[in-house]
Amino acid sequence: MKRILLIAAIFCSAIMVLQSCSPKGAATTQPIKRGNVTGNWVLNDITFEGIPQSSVKSLFGESSYKCFVGSTWRLTNSGNGSYTLGSECAGKMQSIYWSASPKEDTFQFKKIYEGDKAKNVTEGYRMLLSSASGDTMVIKTPVEYGSGTAYIVLNFNKAQK
């Protein structure tokens, strides 16, 4: 009986020592919150990871990804929103319904046309929410390229009030 108690005490002591030596979250990043995504944004730059720029012809159903450089995005807390394309595409405005899942690090939206209800629209776009802080947001759009996945990287800055 004494041996069992002694073994249990040694085991508990070992667990406490190992727990005290484990890192205290210094290596973890801050989780992205939905509130960090809400607001007015300007898409100021588009970059490419793992895919040549010349291979990308369109983005989100628009004729050119260049239409989105300089576009403004209004993302309200209710999920309603819109984007207005840059001067390259005559400032076309598109209503959207968006959501962000901080748990899965995703941002998704669907285009809403006049007369549509968001719940009836079944097609949309799902992307990786790479980062979202007070003034910047980075969203990565995955695309199949070659035998793997590449990314179109959307770099946003918070719009000036």
PDB file of C-alpha atoms in Angstrom:
ATOM      1  CA  MET A   1       0.000   0.000   0.000  1.00  0.00           C
ATOM      2  CA  LYS A   2       2.866   2.362   0.869  1.00  0.00           C
ATOM      3  CA  ARG A   3       4.474   1.640  -2.488  1.00  0.00           C
ATOM      4  CA  ILE A   4       1.283   2.569  -4.368  1.00  0.00           C
ATOM      5  CA  LEU A   5       1.081   5.877  -2.486  1.00  0.00           C
ATOM      6  CA  LEU A   6       4.775   6.529  -3.137  1.00  0.00           C
ATOM      7  CA  ILE A   7       4.382   5.798  -6.863  1.00  0.00           C
ATOM      8  CA  ALA A   8       1.299   8.022  -7.050  1.00  0.00           C
ATOM      9  CA  ALA A   9       3.160  10.868  -5.297  1.00  0.00           C
ATOM     10  CA  ILE A  10       6.138  10.544  -7.668  1.00  0.00           C
ATOM     11  CA  PHE A  11       3.809  10.453 -10.671  1.00  0.00           C
ATOM     12  CA  CYS A  12       1.931  13.586  -9.514  1.00  0.00           C
ATOM     13  CA  SER A  13       5.230  15.403  -8.851  1.00  0.00           C
ATOM     14  CA  ALA A  14       6.505  14.500 -12.312  1.00  0.00           C
ATOM     15  CA  ILE A  15       3.324  15.846 -13.932  1.00  0.00           C
ATOM     16  CA  MET A  16       3.618  19.123 -12.004  1.00  0.00           C
ATOM     17  CA  VAL A  17       7.265  19.538 -13.056  1.00  0.00           C
ATOM     18  CA  LEU A  18       6.436  18.855 -16.703  1.00  0.00           C
ATOM     19  CA  GLN A  19       3.507  21.295 -16.611  1.00  0.00           C
ATOM     20  CA  SER A  20       5.670  24.053 -15.172  1.00  0.00           C
ATOM     21  CA  CYS A  21       8.226  23.558 -17.956  1.00  0.00           C
ATOM     22  CA  SER A  22       5.749  23.784 -20.832  1.00  0.00           C
ATOM     23  CA  PRO A  23       5.583  27.036 -22.863  1.00  0.00           C
ATOM     24  CA  LYS A  24       3.028  29.573 -21.687  1.00  0.00           C
ATOM     25  CA  GLY A  25       1.529  30.559 -25.039  1.00  0.00           C
ATOM     26  CA  ALA A  26       4.328  32.834 -26.222  1.00  0.00           C
ATOM     27  CA  ALA A  27       4.367  31.044 -29.565  1.00  0.00           C
ATOM     28  CA  THR A  28       0.629  31.225 -30.145  1.00  0.00           C
ATOM     29  CA  THR A  29      -0.971  33.961 -32.237  1.00  0.00           C
ATOM     30  CA  GLN A  30      -3.978  36.033 -31.317  1.00  0.00           C
ATOM     31  CA  PRO A  31      -7.182  34.509 -32.652  1.00  0.00           C
ATOM     32  CA  ILE A  32      -8.964  36.494 -35.340  1.00  0.00           C
ATOM     33  CA  LYS A  33     -12.303  37.899 -34.233  1.00  0.00           C
ATOM     34  CA  ARG A  34     -15.289  38.767 -36.403  1.00  0.00           C
ATOM     35  CA  GLY A  35     -15.130  42.324 -35.075  1.00  0.00           C
ATOM     36  CA  ASN A  36     -11.676  42.678 -36.633  1.00  0.00           C
ATOM     37  CA  VAL A  37     -13.231  42.031 -40.062  1.00  0.00           C
ATOM     38  CA  THR A  38     -16.245  44.321 -39.739  1.00  0.00           C
ATOM     39  CA  GLY A  39     -15.816  47.795 -41.200  1.00  0.00           C
ATOM     40  CA  ASN A  40     -14.821  49.566 -44.391  1.00  0.00           C
ATOM     41  CA  TRP A  41     -11.755  48.285 -46.223  1.00  0.00           C
ATOM     42  CA  VAL A  42      -9.718  49.183 -49.298  1.00  0.00           C
ATOM     43  CA  LEU A  43      -8.074  46.354 -51.223  1.00  0.00           C
ATOM     44  CA  ASN A  44      -4.769  48.051 -51.931  1.00  0.00           C
ATOM     45  CA  ASP A  45      -2.667  45.173 -53.280  1.00  0.00           C
ATOM     46  CA  ILE A  46      -2.998  41.701 -54.782  1.00  0.00           C
ATOM     47  CA  THR A  47      -0.054  39.304 -54.699  1.00  0.00           C
ATOM     48  CA  PHE A  48       0.377  35.696 -55.788  1.00  0.00           C
ATOM     49  CA  GLU A  49       1.805  32.668 -53.951  1.00  0.00           C
ATOM     50  CA  GLY A  50       2.729  29.625 -56.011  1.00  0.00           C
ATOM     51  CA  ILE A  51       1.139  30.871 -59.225  1.00  0.00           C
ATOM     52  CA  PRO A  52       2.414  33.274 -61.886  1.00  0.00           C
ATOM     53  CA  GLN A  53       0.479  36.511 -62.139  1.00  0.00           C
ATOM     54  CA  SER A  54      -0.018  35.935 -65.870  1.00  0.00           C
ATOM     55  CA  SER A  55      -2.006  32.759 -65.147  1.00  0.00           C
ATOM     56  CA  VAL A  56      -4.748  34.636 -63.260  1.00  0.00           C
ATOM     57  CA  LYS A  57      -7.326  36.006 -65.680  1.00  0.00           C
ATOM     58  CA  SER A  58     -10.339  36.705 -63.454  1.00  0.00           C
ATOM     59  CA  LEU A  59     -11.359  36.917 -59.821  1.00  0.00           C
ATOM     60  CA  PHE A  60     -14.793  36.431 -58.222  1.00  0.00           C
ATOM     61  CA  GLY A  61     -16.468  36.285 -61.635  1.00  0.00           C
ATOM     62  CA  GLU A  62     -15.141  39.651 -62.809  1.00  0.00           C
ATOM     63  CA  SER A  63     -13.286  39.959 -66.098  1.00  0.00           C
ATOM     64  CA  SER A  64      -9.942  40.844 -64.480  1.00  0.00           C
ATOM     65  CA  TYR A  65      -8.408  40.574 -61.021  1.00  0.00           C
ATOM     66  CA  LYS A  66      -7.069  44.106 -61.641  1.00  0.00           C
ATOM     67  CA  CYS A  67     -10.632  45.388 -61.185  1.00  0.00           C
ATOM     68  CA  PHE A  68     -10.266  44.696 -57.465  1.00  0.00           C
ATOM     69  CA  VAL A  69      -7.121  46.760 -56.888  1.00  0.00           C
ATOM     70  CA  GLY A  70      -8.402  49.909 -55.185  1.00  0.00           C
ATOM     71  CA  SER A  71     -11.849  48.422 -54.554  1.00  0.00           C
ATOM     72  CA  THR A  72     -13.701  49.366 -51.382  1.00  0.00           C
ATOM     73  CA  TRP A  73     -15.438  46.763 -49.237  1.00  0.00           C
ATOM     74  CA  ARG A  74     -18.175  47.588 -46.728  1.00  0.00           C
ATOM     75  CA  LEU A  75     -18.652  44.740 -44.245  1.00  0.00           C
ATOM     76  CA  THR A  76     -21.381  45.400 -41.676  1.00  0.00           C
ATOM     77  CA  ASN A  77     -21.825  43.461 -38.456  1.00  0.00           C
ATOM     78  CA  SER A  78     -25.135  42.035 -39.750  1.00  0.00           C
ATOM     79  CA  GLY A  79     -23.363  40.193 -42.590  1.00  0.00           C
ATOM     80  CA  ASN A  80     -24.693  42.475 -45.292  1.00  0.00           C
ATOM     81  CA  GLY A  81     -22.109  44.314 -47.307  1.00  0.00           C
ATOM     82  CA  SER A  82     -20.877  45.372 -50.684  1.00  0.00           C
ATOM     83  CA  TYR A  83     -17.792  45.983 -52.726  1.00  0.00           C
ATOM     84  CA  THR A  84     -17.211  48.689 -55.281  1.00  0.00           C
ATOM     85  CA  LEU A  85     -14.639  47.879 -57.924  1.00  0.00           C
ATOM     86  CA  GLY A  86     -11.716  50.137 -58.654  1.00  0.00           C
ATOM     87  CA  SER A  87     -11.449  52.619 -61.505  1.00  0.00           C
ATOM     88  CA  GLU A  88     -10.171  49.870 -63.830  1.00  0.00           C
ATOM     89  CA  CYS A  89     -13.754  48.527 -64.039  1.00  0.00           C
ATOM     90  CA  ALA A  90     -15.879  51.698 -63.905  1.00  0.00           C
ATOM     91  CA  GLY A  91     -16.675  51.496 -60.185  1.00  0.00           C
ATOM     92  CA  LYS A  92     -19.266  48.702 -60.377  1.00  0.00           C
ATOM     93  CA  MET A  93     -20.959  48.054 -57.004  1.00  0.00           C
ATOM     94  CA  GLN A  94     -21.928  44.518 -55.932  1.00  0.00           C
ATOM     95  CA  SER A  95     -24.030  43.642 -52.874  1.00  0.00           C
ATOM     96  CA  ILE A  96     -22.771  40.665 -50.881  1.00  0.00           C
ATOM     97  CA  TYR A  97     -23.621  38.619 -47.812  1.00  0.00           C
ATOM     98  CA  TRP A  98     -20.479  37.687 -45.876  1.00  0.00           C
ATOM     99  CA  SER A  99     -19.409  35.706 -42.856  1.00  0.00           C
ATOM    100  CA  ALA A 100     -16.175  34.971 -41.060  1.00  0.00           C
ATOM    101  CA  SER A 101     -15.359  31.924 -39.005  1.00  0.00           C
ATOM    102  CA  PRO A 102     -12.468  32.726 -36.672  1.00  0.00           C
ATOM    103  CA  LYS A 103     -12.432  29.108 -35.476  1.00  0.00           C
ATOM    104  CA  GLU A 104     -11.731  27.873 -39.022  1.00  0.00           C
ATOM    105  CA  ASP A 105      -9.875  31.034 -40.155  1.00  0.00           C
ATOM    106  CA  THR A 106     -12.212  31.466 -43.116  1.00  0.00           C
ATOM    107  CA  PHE A 107     -13.919  34.382 -44.822  1.00  0.00           C
ATOM    108  CA  GLN A 108     -16.743  33.702 -47.231  1.00  0.00           C
ATOM    109  CA  PHE A 109     -19.212  35.715 -49.232  1.00  0.00           C
ATOM    110  CA  LYS A 110     -21.898  35.314 -51.843  1.00  0.00           C
ATOM    111  CA  LYS A 111     -23.076  37.842 -54.373  1.00  0.00           C
ATOM    112  CA  ILE A 112     -26.599  39.108 -53.828  1.00  0.00           C
ATOM    113  CA  TYR A 113     -28.435  40.467 -56.852  1.00  0.00           C
ATOM    114  CA  GLU A 114     -31.610  42.552 -56.783  1.00  0.00           C
ATOM    115  CA  GLY A 115     -34.531  40.429 -55.630  1.00  0.00           C
ATOM    116  CA  ASP A 116     -32.278  37.705 -54.157  1.00  0.00           C
ATOM    117  CA  LYS A 117     -32.360  36.620 -50.544  1.00  0.00           C
ATOM    118  CA  ALA A 118     -29.064  35.487 -49.044  1.00  0.00           C
ATOM    119  CA  LYS A 119     -30.577  32.231 -47.763  1.00  0.00           C
ATOM    120  CA  ASN A 120     -31.580  31.259 -51.325  1.00  0.00           C
ATOM    121  CA  VAL A 121     -28.156  31.884 -52.899  1.00  0.00           C
ATOM    122  CA  THR A 122     -26.146  28.663 -52.898  1.00  0.00           C
ATOM    123  CA  GLU A 123     -22.954  29.728 -54.681  1.00  0.00           C
ATOM    124  CA  GLY A 124     -20.201  31.820 -53.209  1.00  0.00           C
ATOM    125  CA  TYR A 125     -16.523  32.123 -52.402  1.00  0.00           C
ATOM    126  CA  ARG A 126     -14.658  30.652 -49.417  1.00  0.00           C
ATOM    127  CA  MET A 127     -11.182  31.913 -48.576  1.00  0.00           C
ATOM    128  CA  LEU A 128      -8.579  31.747 -45.819  1.00  0.00           C
ATOM    129  CA  LEU A 129      -8.611  34.630 -43.372  1.00  0.00           C
ATOM    130  CA  SER A 130      -4.883  34.895 -42.873  1.00  0.00           C
ATOM    131  CA  SER A 131      -4.895  37.925 -40.569  1.00  0.00           C
ATOM    132  CA  ALA A 132      -7.165  40.751 -39.462  1.00  0.00           C
ATOM    133  CA  SER A 133      -6.070  43.443 -37.064  1.00  0.00           C
ATOM    134  CA  GLY A 134      -7.203  46.994 -36.474  1.00  0.00           C
ATOM    135  CA  ASP A 135      -5.792  48.445 -39.698  1.00  0.00           C
ATOM    136  CA  THR A 136      -4.905  45.542 -42.001  1.00  0.00           C
ATOM    137  CA  MET A 137      -6.502  42.356 -43.244  1.00  0.00           C
ATOM    138  CA  VAL A 138      -5.075  39.585 -45.441  1.00  0.00           C
ATOM    139  CA  ILE A 139      -7.326  37.094 -47.211  1.00  0.00           C
ATOM    140  CA  LYS A 140      -5.946  34.234 -49.316  1.00  0.00           C
ATOM    141  CA  THR A 141      -8.001  32.805 -52.158  1.00  0.00           C
ATOM    142  CA  PRO A 142      -6.990  29.194 -52.893  1.00  0.00           C
ATOM    143  CA  VAL A 143      -6.749  28.170 -56.554  1.00  0.00           C
ATOM    144  CA  GLU A 144      -5.743  24.883 -58.106  1.00  0.00           C
ATOM    145  CA  TYR A 145      -2.499  25.268 -60.036  1.00  0.00           C
ATOM    146  CA  GLY A 146      -0.499  22.383 -61.422  1.00  0.00           C
ATOM    147  CA  SER A 147      -0.724  19.521 -58.963  1.00  0.00           C
ATOM    148  CA  GLY A 148      -1.235  21.671 -55.883  1.00  0.00           C
ATOM    149  CA  THR A 149      -2.908  24.676 -54.355  1.00  0.00           C
ATOM    150  CA  ALA A 150      -1.708  28.231 -54.929  1.00  0.00           C
ATOM    151  CA  TYR A 151      -3.079  31.467 -53.477  1.00  0.00           C
ATOM    152  CA  ILE A 152      -4.209  34.853 -54.673  1.00  0.00           C
ATOM    153  CA  VAL A 153      -3.450  37.094 -51.685  1.00  0.00           C
ATOM    154  CA  LEU A 154      -5.731  40.092 -51.055  1.00  0.00           C
ATOM    155  CA  ASN A 155      -4.135  42.796 -48.876  1.00  0.00           C
ATOM    156  CA  PHE A 156      -6.605  45.235 -47.318  1.00  0.00           C
ATOM    157  CA  ASN A 157      -6.157  48.450 -45.346  1.00  0.00           C
ATOM    158  CA  LYS A 158      -8.855  49.974 -43.174  1.00  0.00           C
ATOM    159  CA  ALA A 159     -10.568  52.810 -45.056  1.00  0.00           C
ATOM    160  CA  GLN A 160     -10.054  56.321 -43.721  1.00  0.00           C
ATOM    161  CA  LYS A 161     -13.184  57.797 -42.157  1.00  0.00           C
TER     162      LYS A 161
END
